[in-house]
N, CA, C and O atoms as a MOPAC input file, in Angstrom:
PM7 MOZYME 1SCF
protein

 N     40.14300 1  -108.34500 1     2.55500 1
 C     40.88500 1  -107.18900 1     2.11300 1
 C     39.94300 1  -106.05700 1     1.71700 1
 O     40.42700 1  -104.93000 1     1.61800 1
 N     38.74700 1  -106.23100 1     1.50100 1
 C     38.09100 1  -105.59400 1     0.47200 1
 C     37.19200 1  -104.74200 1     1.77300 1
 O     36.64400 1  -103.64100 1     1.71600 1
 N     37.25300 1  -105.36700 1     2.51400 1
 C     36.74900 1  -104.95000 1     4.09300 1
 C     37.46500 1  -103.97900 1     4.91500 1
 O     37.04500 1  -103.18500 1     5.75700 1
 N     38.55500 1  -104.20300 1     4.51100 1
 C     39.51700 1  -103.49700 1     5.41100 1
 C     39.71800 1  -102.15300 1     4.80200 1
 O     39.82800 1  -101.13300 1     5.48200 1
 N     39.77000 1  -102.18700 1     3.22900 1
 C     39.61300 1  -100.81200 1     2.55900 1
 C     38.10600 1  -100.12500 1     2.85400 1
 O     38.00100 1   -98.90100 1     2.78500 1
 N     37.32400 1  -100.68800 1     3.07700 1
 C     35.58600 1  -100.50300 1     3.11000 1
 C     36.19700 1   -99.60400 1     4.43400 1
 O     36.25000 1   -98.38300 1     4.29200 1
 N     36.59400 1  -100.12600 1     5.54000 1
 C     36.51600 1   -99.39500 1     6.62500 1
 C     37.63900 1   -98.33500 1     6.56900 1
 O     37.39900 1   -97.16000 1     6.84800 1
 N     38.39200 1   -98.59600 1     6.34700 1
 C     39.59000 1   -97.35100 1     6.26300 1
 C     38.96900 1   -95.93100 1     5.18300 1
 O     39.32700 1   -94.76700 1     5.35900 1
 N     38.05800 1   -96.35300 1     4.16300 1
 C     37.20100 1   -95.08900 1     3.41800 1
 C     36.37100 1   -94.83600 1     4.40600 1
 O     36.58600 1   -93.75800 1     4.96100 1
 N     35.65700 1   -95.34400 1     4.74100 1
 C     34.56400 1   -95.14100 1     6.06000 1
 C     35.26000 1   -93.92300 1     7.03900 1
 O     34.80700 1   -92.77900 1     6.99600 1
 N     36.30300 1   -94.25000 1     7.84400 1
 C     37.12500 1   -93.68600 1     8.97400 1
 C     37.59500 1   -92.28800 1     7.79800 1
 O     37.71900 1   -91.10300 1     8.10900 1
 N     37.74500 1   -92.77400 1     6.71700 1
 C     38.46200 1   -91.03200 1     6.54500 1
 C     37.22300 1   -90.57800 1     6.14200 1
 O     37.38500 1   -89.36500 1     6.00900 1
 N     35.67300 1   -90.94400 1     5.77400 1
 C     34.80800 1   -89.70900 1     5.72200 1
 C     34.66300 1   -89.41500 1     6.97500 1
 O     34.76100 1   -88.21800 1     7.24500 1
 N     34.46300 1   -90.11900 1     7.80400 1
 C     33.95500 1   -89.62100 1     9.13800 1
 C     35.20200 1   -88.61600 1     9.81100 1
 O     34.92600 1   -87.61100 1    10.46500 1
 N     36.30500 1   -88.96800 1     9.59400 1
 C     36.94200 1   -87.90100 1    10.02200 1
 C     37.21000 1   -86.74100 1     9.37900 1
 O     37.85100 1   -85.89500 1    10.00200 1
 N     36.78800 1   -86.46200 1     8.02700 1
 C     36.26600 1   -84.78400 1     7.43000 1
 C     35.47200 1   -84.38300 1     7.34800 1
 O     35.33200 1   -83.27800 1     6.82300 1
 N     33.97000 1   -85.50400 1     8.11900 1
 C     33.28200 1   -84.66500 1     8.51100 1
 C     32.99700 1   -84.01900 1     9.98700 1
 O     32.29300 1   -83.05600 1    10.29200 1
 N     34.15200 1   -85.28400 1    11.15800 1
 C     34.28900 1   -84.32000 1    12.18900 1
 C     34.99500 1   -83.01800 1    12.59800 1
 O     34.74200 1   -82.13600 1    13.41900 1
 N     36.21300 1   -83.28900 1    11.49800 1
 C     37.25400 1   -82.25200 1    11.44800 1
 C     36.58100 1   -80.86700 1    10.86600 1
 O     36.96400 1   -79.86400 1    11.46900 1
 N     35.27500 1   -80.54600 1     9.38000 1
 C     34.66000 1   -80.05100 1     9.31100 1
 C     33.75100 1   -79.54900 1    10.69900 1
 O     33.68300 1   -78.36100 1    11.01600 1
 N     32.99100 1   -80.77300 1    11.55100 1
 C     32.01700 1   -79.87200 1    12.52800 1
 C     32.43400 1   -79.43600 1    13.53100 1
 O     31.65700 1   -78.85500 1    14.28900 1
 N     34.10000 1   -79.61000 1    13.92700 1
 C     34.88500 1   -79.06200 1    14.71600 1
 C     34.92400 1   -77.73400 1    14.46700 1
 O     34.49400 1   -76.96300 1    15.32500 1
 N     35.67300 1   -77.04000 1    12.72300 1
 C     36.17200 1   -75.85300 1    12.18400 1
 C     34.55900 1   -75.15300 1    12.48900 1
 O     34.49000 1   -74.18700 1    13.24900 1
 N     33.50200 1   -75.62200 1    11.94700 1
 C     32.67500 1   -75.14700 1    12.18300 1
 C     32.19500 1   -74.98100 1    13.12000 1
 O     31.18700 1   -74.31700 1    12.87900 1
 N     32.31400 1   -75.28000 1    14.69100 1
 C     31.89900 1   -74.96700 1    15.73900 1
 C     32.83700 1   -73.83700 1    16.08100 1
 O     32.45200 1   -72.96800 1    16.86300 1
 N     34.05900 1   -73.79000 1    15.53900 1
 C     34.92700 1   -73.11700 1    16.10200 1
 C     34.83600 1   -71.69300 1    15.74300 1
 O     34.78000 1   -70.67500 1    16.43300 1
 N     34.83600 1   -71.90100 1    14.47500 1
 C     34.07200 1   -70.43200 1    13.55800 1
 C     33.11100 1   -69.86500 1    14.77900 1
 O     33.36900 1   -68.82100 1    15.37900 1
 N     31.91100 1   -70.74400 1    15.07400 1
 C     30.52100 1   -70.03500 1    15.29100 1
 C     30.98200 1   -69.81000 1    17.04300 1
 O     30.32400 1   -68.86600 1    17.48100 1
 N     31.53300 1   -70.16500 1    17.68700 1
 C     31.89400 1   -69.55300 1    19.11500 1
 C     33.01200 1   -68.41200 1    18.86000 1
 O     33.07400 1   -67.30900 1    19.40300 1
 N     33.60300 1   -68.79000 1    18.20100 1
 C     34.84300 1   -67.19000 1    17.73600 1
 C     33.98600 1   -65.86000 1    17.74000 1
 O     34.07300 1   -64.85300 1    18.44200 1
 N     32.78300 1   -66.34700 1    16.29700 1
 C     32.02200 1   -65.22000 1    16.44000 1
 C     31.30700 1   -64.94100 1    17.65100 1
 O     31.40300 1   -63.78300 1    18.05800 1
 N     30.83100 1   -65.48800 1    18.10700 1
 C     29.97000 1   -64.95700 1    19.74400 1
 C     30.93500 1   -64.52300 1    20.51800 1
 O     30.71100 1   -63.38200 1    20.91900 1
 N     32.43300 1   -65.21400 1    21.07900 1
 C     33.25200 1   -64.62300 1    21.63100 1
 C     33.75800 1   -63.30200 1    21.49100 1
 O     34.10800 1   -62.66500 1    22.48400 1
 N     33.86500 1   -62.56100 1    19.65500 1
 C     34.33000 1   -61.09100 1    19.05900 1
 C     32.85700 1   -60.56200 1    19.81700 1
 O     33.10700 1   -59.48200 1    20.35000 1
 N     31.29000 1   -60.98500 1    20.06500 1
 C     30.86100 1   -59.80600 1    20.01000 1
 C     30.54200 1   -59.75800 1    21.68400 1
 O     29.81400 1   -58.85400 1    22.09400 1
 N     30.99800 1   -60.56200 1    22.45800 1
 C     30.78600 1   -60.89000 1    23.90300 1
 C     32.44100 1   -59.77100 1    24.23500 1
 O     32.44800 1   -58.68600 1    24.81700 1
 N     33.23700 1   -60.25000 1    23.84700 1
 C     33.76000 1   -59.61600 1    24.40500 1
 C     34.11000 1   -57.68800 1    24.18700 1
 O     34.65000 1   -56.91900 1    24.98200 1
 N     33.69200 1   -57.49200 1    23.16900 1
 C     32.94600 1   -55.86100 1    22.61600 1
 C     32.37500 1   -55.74500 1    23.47200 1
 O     32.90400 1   -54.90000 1    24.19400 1
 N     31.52400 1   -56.12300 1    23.87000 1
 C     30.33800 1   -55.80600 1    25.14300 1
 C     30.96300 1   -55.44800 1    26.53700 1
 O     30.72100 1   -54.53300 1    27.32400 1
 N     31.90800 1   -56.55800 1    26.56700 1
 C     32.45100 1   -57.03000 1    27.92600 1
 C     33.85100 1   -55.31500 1    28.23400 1
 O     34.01700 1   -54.70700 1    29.29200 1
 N     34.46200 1   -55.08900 1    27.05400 1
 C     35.38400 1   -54.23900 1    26.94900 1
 C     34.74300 1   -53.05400 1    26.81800 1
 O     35.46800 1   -52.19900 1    27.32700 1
 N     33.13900 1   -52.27300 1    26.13000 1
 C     32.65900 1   -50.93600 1    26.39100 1
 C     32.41700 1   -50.77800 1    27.57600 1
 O     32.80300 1   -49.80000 1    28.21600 1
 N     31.58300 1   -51.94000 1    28.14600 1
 C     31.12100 1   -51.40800 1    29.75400 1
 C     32.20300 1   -51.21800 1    30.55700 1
 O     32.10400 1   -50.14600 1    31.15300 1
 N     33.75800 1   -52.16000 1    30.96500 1
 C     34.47500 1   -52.36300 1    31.30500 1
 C     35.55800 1   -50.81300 1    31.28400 1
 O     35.99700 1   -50.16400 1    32.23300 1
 N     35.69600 1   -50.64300 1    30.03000 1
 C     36.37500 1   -49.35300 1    29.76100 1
 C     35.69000 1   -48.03100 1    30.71200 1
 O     36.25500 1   -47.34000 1    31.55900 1
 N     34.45400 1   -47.98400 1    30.28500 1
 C     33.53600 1   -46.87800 1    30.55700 1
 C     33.18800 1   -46.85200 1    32.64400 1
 O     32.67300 1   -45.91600 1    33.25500 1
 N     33.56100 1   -47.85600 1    33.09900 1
 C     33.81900 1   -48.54100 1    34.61100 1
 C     32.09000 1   -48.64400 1    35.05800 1
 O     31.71800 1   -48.62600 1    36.23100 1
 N     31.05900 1   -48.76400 1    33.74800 1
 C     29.54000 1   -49.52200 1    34.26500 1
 C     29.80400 1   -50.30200 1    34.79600 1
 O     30.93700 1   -50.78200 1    34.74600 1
 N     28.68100 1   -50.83200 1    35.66200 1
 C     28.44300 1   -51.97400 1    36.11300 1
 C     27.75800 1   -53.08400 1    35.17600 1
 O     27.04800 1   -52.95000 1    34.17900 1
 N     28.31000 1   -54.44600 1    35.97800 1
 C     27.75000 1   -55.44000 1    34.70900 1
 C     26.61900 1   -55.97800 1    35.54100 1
 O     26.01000 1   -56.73700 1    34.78700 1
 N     26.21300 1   -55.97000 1    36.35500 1
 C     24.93000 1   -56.25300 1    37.03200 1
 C     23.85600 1   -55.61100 1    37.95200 1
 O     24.15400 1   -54.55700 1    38.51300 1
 N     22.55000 1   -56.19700 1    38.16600 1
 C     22.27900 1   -55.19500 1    38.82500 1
 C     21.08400 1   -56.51900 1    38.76400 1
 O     21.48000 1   -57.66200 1    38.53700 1
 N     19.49200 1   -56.20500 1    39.00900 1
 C     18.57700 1   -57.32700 1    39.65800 1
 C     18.42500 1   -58.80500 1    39.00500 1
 O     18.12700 1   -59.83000 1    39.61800 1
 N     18.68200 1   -58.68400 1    37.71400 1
 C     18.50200 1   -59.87700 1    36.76000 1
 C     19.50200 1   -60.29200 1    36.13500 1
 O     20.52800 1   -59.63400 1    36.31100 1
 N     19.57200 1   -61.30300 1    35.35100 1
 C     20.39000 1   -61.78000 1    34.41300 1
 C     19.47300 1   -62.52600 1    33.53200 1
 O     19.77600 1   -63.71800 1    33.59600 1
 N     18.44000 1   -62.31800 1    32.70500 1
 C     17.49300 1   -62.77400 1    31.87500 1
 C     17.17900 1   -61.75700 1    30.88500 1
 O     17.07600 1   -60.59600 1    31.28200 1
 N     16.97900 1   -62.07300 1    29.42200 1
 C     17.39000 1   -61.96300 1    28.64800 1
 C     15.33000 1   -61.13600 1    28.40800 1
 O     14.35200 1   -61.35700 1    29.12300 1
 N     15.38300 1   -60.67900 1    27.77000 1
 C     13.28900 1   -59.41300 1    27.64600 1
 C     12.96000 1   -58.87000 1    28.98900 1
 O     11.88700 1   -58.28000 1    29.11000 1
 N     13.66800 1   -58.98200 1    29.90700 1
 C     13.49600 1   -58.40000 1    31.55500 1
 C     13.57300 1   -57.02200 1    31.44000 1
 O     14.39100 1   -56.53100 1    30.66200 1
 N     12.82600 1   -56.31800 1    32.11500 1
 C     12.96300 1   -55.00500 1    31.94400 1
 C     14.07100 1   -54.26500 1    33.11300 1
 O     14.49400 1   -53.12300 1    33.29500 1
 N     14.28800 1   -55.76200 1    33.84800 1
 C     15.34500 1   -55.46700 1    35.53900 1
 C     16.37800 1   -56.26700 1    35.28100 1
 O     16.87300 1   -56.96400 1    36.16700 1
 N     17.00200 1   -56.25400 1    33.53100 1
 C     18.12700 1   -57.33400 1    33.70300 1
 C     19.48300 1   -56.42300 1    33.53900 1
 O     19.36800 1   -55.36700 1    32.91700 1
 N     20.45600 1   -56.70300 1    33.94400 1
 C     21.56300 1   -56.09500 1    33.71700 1
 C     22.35700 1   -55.51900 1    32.51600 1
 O     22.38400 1   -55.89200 1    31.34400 1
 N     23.17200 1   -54.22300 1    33.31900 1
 C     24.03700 1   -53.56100 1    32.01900 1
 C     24.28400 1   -55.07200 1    30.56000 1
 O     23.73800 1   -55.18600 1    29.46300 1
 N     25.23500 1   -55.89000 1    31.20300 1
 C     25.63100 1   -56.81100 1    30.18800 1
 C     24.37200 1   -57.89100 1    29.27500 1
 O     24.33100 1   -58.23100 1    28.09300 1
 N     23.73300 1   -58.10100 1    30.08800 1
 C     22.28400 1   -58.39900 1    28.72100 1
 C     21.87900 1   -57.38300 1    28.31400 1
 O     20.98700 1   -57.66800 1    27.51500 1
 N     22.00500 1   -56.25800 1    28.38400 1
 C     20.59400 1   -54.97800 1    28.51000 1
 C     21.80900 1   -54.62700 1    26.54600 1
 O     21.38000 1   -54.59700 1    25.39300 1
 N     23.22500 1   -54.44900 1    27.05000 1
 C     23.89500 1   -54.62000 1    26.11600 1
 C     23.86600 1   -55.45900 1    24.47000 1
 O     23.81800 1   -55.08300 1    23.29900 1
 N     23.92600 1   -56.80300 1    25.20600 1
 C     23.49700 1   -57.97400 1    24.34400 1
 C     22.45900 1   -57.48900 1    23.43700 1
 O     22.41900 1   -57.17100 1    22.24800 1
 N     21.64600 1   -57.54100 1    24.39700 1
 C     19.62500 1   -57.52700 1    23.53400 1
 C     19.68100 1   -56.14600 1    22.14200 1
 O     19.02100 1   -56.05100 1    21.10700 1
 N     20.66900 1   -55.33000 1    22.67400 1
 C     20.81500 1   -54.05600 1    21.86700 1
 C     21.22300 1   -54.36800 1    20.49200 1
 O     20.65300 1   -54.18100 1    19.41700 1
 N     22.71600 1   -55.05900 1    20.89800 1
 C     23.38400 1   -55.84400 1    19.77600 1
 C     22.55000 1   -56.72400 1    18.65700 1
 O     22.49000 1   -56.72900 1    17.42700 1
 N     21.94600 1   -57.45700 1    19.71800 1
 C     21.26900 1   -58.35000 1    18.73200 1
 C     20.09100 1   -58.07800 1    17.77400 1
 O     19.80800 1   -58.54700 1    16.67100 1
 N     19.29600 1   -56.84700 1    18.84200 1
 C     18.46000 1   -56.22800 1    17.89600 1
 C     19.10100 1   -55.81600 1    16.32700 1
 O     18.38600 1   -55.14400 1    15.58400 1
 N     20.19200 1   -56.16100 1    15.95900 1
 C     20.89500 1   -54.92800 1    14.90300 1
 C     21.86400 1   -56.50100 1    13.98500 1
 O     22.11100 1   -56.43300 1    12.78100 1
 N     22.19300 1   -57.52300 1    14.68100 1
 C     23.09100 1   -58.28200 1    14.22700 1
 C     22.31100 1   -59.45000 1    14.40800 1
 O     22.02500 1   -59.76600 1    15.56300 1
 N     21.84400 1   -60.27800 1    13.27900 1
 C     21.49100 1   -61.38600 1    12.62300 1
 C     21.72100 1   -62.59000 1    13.80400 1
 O     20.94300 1   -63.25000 1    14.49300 1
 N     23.30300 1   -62.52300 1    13.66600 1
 C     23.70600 1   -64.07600 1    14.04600 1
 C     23.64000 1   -64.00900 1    15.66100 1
 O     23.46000 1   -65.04000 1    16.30800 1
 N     23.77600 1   -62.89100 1    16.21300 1
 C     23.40600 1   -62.59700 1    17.94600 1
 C     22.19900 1   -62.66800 1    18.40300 1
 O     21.90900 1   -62.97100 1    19.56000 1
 N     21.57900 1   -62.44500 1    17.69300 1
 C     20.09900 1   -62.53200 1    17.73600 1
 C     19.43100 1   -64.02200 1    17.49200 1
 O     18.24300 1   -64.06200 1    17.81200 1
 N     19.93800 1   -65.15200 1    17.02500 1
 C     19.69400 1   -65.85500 1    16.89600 1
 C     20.13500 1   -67.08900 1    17.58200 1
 O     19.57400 1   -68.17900 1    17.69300 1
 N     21.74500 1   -66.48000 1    18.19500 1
 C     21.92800 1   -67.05600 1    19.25500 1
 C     21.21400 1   -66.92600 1    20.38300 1
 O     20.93300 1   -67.94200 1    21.01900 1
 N     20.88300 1   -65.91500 1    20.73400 1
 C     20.53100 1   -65.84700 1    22.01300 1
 C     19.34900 1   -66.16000 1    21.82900 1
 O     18.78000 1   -66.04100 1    22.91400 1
 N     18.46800 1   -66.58700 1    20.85600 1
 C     17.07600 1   -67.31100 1    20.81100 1
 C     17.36300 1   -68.35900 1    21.39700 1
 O     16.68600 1   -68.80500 1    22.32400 1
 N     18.63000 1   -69.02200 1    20.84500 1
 C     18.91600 1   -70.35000 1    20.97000 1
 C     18.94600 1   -70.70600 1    22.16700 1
 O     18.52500 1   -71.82000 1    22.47700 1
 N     19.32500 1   -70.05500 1    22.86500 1
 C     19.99100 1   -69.68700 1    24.30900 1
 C     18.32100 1   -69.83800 1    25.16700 1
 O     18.30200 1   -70.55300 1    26.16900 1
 N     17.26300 1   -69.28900 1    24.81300 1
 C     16.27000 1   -69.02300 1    25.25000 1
 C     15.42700 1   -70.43800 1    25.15400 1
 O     14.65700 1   -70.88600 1    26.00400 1
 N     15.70200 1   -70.88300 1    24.17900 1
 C     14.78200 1   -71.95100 1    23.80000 1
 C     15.62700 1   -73.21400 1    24.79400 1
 O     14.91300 1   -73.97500 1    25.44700 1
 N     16.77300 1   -73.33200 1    24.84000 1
 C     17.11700 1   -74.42800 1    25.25800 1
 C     18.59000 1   -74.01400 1    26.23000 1
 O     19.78600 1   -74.18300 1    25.99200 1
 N     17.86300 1   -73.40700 1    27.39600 1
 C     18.75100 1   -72.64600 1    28.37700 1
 C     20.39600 1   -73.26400 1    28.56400 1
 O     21.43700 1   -72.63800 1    28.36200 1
 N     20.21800 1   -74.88600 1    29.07600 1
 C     20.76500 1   -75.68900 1    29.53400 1
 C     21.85200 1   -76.20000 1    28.70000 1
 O     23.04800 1   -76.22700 1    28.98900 1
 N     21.23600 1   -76.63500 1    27.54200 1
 C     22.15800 1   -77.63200 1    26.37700 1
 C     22.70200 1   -77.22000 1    25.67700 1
 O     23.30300 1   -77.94700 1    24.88500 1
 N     22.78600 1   -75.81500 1    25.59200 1
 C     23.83800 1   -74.78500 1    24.56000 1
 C     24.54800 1   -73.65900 1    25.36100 1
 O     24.05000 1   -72.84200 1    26.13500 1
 N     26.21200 1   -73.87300 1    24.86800 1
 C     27.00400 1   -73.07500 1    25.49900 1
 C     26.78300 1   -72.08900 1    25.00600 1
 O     26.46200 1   -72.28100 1    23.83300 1
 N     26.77800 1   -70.91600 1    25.31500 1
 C     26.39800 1   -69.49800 1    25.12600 1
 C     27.27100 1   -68.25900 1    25.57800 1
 O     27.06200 1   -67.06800 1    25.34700 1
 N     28.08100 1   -68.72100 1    26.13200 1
 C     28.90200 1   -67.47400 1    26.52700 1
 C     28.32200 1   -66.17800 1    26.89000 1
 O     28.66700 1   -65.13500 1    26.33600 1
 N     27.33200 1   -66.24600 1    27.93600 1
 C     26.69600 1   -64.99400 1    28.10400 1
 C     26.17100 1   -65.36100 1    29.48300 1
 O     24.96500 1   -65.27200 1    29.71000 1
 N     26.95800 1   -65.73700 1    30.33600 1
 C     26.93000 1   -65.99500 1    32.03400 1
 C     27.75900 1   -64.50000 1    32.32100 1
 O     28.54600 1   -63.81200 1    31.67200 1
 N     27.26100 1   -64.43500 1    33.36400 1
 C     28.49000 1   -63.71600 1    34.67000 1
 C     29.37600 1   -64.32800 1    34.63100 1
 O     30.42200 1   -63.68200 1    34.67600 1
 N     29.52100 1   -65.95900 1    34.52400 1
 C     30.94500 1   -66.43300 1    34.90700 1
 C     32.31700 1   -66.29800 1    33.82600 1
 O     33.52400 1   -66.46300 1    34.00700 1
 N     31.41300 1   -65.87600 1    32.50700 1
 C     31.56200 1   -66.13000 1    31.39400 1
 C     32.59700 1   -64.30300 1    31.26100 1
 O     33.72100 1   -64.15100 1    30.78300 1
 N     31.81500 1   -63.37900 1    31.78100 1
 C     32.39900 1   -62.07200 1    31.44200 1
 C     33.42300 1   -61.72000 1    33.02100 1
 O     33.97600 1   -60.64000 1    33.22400 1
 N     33.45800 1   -62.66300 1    33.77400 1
 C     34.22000 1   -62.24600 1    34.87400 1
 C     35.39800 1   -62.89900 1    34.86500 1
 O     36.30700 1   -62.40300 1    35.53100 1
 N     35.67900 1   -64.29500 1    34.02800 1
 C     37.06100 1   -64.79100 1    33.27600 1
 C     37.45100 1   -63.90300 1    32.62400 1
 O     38.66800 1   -63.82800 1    32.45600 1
 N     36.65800 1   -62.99800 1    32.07100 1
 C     37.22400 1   -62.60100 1    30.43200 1
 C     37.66800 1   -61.21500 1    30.73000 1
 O     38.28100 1   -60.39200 1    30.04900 1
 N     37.17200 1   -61.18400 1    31.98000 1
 C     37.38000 1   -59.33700 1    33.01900 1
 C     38.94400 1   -59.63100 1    33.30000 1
 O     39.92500 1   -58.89600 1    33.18600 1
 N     38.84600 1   -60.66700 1    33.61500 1
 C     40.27200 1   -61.29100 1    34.90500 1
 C     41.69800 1   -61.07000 1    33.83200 1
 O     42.81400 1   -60.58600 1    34.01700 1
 N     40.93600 1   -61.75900 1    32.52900 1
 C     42.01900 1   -62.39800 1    31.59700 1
 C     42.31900 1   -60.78700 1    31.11400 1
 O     43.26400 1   -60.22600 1    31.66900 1
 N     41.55800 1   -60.05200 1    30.12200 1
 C     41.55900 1   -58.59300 1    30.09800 1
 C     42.62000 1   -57.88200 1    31.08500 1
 O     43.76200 1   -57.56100 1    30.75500 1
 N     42.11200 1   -57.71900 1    32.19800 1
 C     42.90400 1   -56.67300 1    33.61200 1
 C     44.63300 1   -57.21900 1    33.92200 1
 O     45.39100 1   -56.53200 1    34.60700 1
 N     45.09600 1   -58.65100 1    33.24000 1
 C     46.27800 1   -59.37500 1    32.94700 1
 C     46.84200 1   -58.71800 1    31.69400 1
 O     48.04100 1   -58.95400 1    31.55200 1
 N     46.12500 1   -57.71300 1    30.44900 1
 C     46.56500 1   -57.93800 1    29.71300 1
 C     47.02400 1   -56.59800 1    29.45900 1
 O     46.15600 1   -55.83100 1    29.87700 1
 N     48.10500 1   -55.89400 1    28.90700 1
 C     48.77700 1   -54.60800 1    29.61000 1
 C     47.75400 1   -53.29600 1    28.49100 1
 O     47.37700 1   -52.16900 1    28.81400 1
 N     47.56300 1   -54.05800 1    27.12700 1
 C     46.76100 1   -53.00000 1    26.27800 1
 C     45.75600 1   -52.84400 1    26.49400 1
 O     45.21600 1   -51.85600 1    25.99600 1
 N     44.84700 1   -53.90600 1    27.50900 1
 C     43.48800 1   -53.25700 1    27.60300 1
 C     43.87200 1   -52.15900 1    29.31900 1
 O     43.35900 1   -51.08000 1    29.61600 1
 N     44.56100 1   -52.69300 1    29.85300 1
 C     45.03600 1   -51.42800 1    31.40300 1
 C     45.56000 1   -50.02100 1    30.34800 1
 O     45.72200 1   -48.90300 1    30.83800 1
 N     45.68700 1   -50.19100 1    29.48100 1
 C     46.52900 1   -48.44200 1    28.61500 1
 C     44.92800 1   -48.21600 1    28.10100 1
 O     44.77600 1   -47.01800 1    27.86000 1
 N     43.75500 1   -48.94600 1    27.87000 1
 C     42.67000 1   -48.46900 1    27.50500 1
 C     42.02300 1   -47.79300 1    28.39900 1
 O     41.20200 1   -46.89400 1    28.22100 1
 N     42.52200 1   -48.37500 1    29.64500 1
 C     41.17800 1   -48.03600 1    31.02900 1
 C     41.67100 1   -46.51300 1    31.14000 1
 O     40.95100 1   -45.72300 1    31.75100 1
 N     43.25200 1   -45.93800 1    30.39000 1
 C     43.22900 1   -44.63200 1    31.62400 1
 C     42.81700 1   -43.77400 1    30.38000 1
 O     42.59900 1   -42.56900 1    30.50600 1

């Protein structure tokens, strides 16, 4: 009996502290998503282009949408530190800062009737 309570306390820490690193992941992509998609909606509005020879992040030939980013981040803490993150470990951290990433978010946007009343 004394086992069975042992594990049932066990199962509920572990599940406030996944339910915690869930809220908290969720928090920290929300924020990258508010400032990805700022980015994604000035150039978009303004009808720049989001590419052009690169997509790499200190390039002096990388595109409107990093060239954007790097600006941001120069000025904002937590962007700036993502996209270190991003640098250091290309592969293993989602980052939201692909082409594929701002051409969903173009698609989903151009569906949505208040950002088409922004474009005119």
């Amino acid at each position: 009996m004394l086992i069975s309570f042992t594990r049932k306390e066990n199962k509920s820490v572990l599940d406030k502290q996944l339910k915690e690193q869930l809220r908290q992941d969720t928090e920290y992509y929300h924020n990258v998503l508010k400032r990805v998609v700022a980015v994604i909606k000035y150039l978009a509005i303004r009808g720049l282009a989001f590419r052009y020879a690169e997509e790499v992040f200190s390039s002096p030939h990388n595109d409107s949408f990093i060239c954007a980013l790097e600006l941001l981040a120069e000025l904002d803490p937590f962007l700036r530190e993502h996209t270190e993150q991003r640098e250091l470990r290309p592969k293993s951290l989602i980052s939201y800062l692909s082409k594929t990433i701002y051409e969903q978010i173009i698609e989903i946007m151009d569906k949505h009737k208040s950002f088409k009343q922004l474009q005119r």
